[in-house]
N, CA and C of each residue as an Amber inpcrd file, in Angstrom:
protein
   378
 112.2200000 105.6470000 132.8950000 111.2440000 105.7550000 131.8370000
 111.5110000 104.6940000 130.7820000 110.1720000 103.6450000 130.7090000
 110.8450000 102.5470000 129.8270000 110.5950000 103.2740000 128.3670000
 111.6030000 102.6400000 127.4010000 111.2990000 103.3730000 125.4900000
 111.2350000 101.7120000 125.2580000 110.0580000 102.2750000 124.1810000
 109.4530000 101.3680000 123.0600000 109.8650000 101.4290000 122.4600000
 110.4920000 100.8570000 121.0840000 110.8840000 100.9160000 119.6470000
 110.1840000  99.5280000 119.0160000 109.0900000 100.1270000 118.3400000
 108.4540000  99.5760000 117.2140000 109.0810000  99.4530000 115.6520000
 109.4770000  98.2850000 115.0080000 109.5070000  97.6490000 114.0170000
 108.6410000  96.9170000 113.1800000 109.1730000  96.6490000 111.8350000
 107.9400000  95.8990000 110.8070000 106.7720000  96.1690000 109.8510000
 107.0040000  97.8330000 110.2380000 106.0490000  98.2420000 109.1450000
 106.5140000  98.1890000 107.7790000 105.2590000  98.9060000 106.6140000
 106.0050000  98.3050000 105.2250000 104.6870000  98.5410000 104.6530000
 105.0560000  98.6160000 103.4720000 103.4560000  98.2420000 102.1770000
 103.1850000  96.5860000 102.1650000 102.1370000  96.4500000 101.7450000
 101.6720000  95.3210000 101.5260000 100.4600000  95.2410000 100.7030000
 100.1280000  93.9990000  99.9100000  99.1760000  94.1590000  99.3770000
  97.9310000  93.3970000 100.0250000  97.0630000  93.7040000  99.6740000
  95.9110000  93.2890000 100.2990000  95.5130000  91.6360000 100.4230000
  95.6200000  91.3060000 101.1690000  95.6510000  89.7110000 101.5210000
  97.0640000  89.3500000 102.4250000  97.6980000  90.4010000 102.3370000
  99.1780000  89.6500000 102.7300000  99.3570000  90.0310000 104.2180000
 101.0450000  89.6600000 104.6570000 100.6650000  89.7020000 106.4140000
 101.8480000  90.5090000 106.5910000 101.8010000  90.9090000 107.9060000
 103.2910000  91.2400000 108.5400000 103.1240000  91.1160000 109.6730000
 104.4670000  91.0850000 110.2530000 104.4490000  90.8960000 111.8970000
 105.5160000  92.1930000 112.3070000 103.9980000  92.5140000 113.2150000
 105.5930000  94.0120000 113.9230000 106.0530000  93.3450000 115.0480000
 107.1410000  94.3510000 115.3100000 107.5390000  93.8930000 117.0350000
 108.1210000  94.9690000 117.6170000 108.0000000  95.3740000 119.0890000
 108.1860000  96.2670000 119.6910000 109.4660000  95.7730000 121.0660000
 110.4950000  96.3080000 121.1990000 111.3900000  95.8620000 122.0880000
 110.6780000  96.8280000 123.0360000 110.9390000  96.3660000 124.4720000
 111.1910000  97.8320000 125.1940000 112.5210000  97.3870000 126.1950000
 113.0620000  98.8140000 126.2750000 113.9260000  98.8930000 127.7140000
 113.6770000  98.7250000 128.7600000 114.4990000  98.5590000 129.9010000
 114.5630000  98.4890000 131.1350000 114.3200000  96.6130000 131.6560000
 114.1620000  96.8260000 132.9640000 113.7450000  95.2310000 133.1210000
 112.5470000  95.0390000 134.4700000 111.6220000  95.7840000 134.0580000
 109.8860000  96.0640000 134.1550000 109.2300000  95.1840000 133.1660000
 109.2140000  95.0080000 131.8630000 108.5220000  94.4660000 130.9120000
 107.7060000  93.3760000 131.0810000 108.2740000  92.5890000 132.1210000
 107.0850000  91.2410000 132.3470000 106.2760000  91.5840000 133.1790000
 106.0560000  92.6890000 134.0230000 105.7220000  92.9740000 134.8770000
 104.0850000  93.7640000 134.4670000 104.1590000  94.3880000 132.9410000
 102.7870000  94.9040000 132.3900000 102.3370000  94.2010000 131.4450000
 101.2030000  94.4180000 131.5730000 100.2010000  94.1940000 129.9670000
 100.9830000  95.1570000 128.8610000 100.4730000  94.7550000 127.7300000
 101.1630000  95.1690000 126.9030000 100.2510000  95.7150000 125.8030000
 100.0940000  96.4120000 124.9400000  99.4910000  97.0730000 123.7500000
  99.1370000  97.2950000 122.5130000  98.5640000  97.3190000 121.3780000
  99.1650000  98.0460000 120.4320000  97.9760000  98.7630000 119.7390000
  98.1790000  99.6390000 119.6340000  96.9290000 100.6800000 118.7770000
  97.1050000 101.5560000 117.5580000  96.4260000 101.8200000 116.9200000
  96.4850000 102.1610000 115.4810000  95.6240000 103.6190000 115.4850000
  96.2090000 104.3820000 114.2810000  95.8770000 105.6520000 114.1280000
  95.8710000 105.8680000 112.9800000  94.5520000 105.9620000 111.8030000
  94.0400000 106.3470000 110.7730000  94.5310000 108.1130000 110.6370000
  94.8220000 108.4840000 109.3900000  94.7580000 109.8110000 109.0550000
  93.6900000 110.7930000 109.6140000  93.2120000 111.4110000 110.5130000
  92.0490000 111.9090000 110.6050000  91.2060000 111.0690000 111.4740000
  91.8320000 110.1680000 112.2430000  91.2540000 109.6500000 113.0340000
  91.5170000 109.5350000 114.0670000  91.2010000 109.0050000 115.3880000
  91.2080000 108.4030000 116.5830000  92.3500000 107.5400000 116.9440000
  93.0590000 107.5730000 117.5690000  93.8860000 106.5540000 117.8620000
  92.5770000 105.1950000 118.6240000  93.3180000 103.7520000 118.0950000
  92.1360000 103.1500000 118.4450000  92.9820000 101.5920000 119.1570000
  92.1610000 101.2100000 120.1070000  93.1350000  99.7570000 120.3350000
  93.0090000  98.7240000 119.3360000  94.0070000  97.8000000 118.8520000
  93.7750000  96.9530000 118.5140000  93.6830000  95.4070000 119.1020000
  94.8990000  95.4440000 119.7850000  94.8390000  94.0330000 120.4210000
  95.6780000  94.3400000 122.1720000  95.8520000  93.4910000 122.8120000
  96.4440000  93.6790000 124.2100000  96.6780000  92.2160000 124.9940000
  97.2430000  92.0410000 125.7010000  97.7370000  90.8960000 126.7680000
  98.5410000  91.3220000 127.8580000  98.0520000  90.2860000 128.4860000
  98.4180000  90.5680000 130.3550000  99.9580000  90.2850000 130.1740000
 100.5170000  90.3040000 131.4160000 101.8670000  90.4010000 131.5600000
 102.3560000  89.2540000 131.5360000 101.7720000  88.0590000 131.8230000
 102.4350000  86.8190000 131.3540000 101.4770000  85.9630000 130.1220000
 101.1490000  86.8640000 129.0560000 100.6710000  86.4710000 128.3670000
  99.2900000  85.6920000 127.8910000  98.9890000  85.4640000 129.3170000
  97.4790000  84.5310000 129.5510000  96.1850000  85.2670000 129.0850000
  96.2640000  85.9280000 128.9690000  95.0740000  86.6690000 128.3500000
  95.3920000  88.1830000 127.6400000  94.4390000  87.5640000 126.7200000
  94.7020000  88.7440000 125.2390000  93.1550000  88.8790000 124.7850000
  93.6380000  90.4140000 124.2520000  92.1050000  91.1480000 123.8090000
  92.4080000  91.7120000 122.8740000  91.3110000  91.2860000 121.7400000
  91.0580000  92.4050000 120.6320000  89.9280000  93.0900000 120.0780000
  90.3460000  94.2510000 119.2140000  89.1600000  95.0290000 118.4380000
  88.7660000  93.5740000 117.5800000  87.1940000  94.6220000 117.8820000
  86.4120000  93.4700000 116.7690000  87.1840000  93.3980000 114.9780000
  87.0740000  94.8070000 114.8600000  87.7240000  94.5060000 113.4810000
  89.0040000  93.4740000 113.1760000  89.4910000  93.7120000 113.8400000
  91.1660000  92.5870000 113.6140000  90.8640000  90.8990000 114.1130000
  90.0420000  91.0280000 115.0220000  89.1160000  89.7000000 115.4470000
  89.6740000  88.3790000 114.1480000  90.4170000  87.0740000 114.3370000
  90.6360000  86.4800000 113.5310000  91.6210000  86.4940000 112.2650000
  92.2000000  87.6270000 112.3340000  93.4280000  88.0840000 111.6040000
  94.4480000  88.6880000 112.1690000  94.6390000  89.2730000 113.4400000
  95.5960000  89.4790000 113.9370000  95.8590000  88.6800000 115.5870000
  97.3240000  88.5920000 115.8120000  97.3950000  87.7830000 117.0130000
  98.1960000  88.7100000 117.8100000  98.4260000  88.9330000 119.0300000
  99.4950000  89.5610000 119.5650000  99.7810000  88.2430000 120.2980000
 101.6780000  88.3560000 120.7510000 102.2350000  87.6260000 121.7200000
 103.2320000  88.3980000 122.3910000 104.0090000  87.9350000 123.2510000
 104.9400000  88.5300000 124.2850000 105.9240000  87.4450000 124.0950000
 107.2230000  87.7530000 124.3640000 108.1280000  87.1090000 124.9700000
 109.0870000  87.9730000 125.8760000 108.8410000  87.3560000 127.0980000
 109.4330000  88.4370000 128.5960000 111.2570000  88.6000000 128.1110000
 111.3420000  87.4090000 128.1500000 112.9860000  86.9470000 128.1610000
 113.3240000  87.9920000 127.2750000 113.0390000  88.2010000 126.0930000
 113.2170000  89.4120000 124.9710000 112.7520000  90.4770000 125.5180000
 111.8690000  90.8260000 126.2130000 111.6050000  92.3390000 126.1920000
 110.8330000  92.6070000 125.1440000 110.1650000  91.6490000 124.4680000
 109.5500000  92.0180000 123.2440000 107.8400000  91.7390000 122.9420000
 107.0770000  92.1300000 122.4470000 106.2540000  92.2070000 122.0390000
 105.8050000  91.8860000 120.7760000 104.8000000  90.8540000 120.4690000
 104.6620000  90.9960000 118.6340000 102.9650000  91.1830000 118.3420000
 102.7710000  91.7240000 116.8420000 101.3240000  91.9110000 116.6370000
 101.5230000  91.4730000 114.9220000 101.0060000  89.6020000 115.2770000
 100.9450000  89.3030000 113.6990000  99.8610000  89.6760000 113.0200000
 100.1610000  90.4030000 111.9600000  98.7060000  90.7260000 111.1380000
  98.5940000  90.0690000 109.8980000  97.8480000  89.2710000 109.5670000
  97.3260000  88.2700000 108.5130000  96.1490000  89.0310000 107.6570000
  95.8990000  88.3950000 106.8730000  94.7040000  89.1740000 105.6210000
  94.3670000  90.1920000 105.8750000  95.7520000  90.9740000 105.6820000
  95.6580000  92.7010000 105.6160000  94.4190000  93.0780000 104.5410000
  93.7140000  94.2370000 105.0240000  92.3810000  95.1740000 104.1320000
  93.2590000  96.4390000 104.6650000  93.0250000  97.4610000 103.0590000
  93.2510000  98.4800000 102.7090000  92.7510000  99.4710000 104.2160000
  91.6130000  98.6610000 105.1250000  91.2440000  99.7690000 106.1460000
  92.1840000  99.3460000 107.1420000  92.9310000  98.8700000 106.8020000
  93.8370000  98.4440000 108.6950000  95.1560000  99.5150000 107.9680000
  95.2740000 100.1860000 107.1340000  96.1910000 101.3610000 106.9670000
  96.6070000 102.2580000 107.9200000  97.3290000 102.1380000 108.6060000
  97.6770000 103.3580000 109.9020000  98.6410000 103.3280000 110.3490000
  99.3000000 104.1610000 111.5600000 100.8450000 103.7490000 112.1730000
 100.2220000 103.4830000 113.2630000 100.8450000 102.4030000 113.6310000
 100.8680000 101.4800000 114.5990000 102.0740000 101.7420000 115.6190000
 101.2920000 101.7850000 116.8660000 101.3150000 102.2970000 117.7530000
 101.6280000 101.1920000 118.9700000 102.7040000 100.4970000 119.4300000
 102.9870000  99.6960000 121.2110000 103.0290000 100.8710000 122.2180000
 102.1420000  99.7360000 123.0800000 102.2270000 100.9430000 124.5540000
 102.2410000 100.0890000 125.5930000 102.5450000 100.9010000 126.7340000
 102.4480000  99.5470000 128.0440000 101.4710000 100.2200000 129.1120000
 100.9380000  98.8960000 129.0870000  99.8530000  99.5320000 129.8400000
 100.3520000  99.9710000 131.7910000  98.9540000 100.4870000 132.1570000
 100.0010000 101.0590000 133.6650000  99.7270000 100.3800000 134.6340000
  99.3860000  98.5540000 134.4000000  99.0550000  97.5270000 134.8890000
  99.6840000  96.3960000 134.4020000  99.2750000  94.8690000 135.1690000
  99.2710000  93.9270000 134.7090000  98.3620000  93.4040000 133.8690000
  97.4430000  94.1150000 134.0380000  96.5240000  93.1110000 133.4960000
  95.4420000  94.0140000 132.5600000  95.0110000  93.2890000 131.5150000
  94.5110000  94.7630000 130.2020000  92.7940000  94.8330000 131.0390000
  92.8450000  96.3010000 130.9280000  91.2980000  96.6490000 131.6500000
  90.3520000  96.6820000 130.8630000  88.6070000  96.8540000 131.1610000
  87.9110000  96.4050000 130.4890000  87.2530000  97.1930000 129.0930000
  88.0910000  98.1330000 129.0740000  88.1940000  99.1220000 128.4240000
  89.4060000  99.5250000 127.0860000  90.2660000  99.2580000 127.8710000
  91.6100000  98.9990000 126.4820000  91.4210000 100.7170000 125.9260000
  91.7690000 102.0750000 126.9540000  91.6580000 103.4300000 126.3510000
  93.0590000 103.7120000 126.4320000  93.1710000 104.6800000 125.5650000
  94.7130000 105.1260000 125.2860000  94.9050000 105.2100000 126.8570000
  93.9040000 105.7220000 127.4870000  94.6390000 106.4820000 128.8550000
  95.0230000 105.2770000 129.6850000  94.7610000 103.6700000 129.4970000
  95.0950000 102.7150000 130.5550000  96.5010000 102.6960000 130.0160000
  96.9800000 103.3450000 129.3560000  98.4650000 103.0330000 128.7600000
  99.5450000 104.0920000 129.1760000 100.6450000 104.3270000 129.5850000
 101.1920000 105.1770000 130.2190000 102.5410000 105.3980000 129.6130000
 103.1140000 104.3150000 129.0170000 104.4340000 104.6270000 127.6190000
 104.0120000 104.2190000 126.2930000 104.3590000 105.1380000 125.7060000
 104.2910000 104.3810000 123.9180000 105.5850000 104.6590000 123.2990000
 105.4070000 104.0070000 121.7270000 106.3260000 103.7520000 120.9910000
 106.3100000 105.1290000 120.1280000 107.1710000 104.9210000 118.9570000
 107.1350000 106.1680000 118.2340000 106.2790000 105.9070000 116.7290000
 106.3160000 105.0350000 117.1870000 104.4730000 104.3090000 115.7940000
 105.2950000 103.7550000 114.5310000 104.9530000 102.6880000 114.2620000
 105.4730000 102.1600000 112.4900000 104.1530000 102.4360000 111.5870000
 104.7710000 102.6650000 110.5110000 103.4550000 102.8940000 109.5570000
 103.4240000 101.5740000 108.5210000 102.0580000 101.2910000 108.2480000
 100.9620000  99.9120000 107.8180000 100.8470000 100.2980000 106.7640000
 100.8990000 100.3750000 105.4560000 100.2380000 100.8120000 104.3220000
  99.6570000  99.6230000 104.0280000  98.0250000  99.0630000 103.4530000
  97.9540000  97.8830000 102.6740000  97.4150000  98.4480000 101.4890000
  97.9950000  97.9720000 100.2150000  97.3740000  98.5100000  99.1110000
  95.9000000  97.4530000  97.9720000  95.1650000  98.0110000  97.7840000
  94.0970000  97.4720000  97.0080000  94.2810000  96.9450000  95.2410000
């Protein structure tokens, strides 16, 4: 069973950036697409961004579209999701998962994902 451990959350103020990153265990990791999704108070867990297992292709929510990037690095075991011109609505804990493929489906639903992390929390303040 691979474990996620998500890092990098934090307050921030509105305009500013952070970069999380998610290690995982075992030595599977290059082998999936990779994740990360966000969960509002009272809301939906939702995808934000995703990439295939060697990194060649990446997908995101429209909202983060142009402000956030995800990357991989296999050799690490790691995962990153830079977020740039944070808004007060991207507030949530953030969520790495691996998907139960190589390659991100056309859909990006919690259920194409089969491990997650234990979530960092995003505050951006106004």
């Amino acid at each position: 069973q691979v474990q996620l451990v998500e890092s990098g959350g934090g307050l921030v103020q509105a305009g500013g950036s952070l970069r999380l990153s998610c290690v995982a265990s075992g030595r599977t990791f290059s082998s999936y697409a990779m994740g990360w999704f966000r969960q509002a108070p009272g809301k939906e867990r939702e995808f934000v961004a995703g990439i295939s297992w060697r990194g060649v292709s990446t997908g995101y929510a429209d909202p983060v579209k142009g402000r956030f990037t995800i990357s991989r690095d296999n050799a690490l075991n790691t995962v990153y999701l830079q977020m740039n011109s944070l808004k007060p609505e991207d507030t949530a804990v953030y969520y790495c998962a691996r998907a139960r493929s190589a390659i991100l489906s056309s859909g990006n639903s919690p259920s194409d994902f089969g491990s997650w992390g234990q979530g960092t929390q995003v505050t951006v303040s106004s």
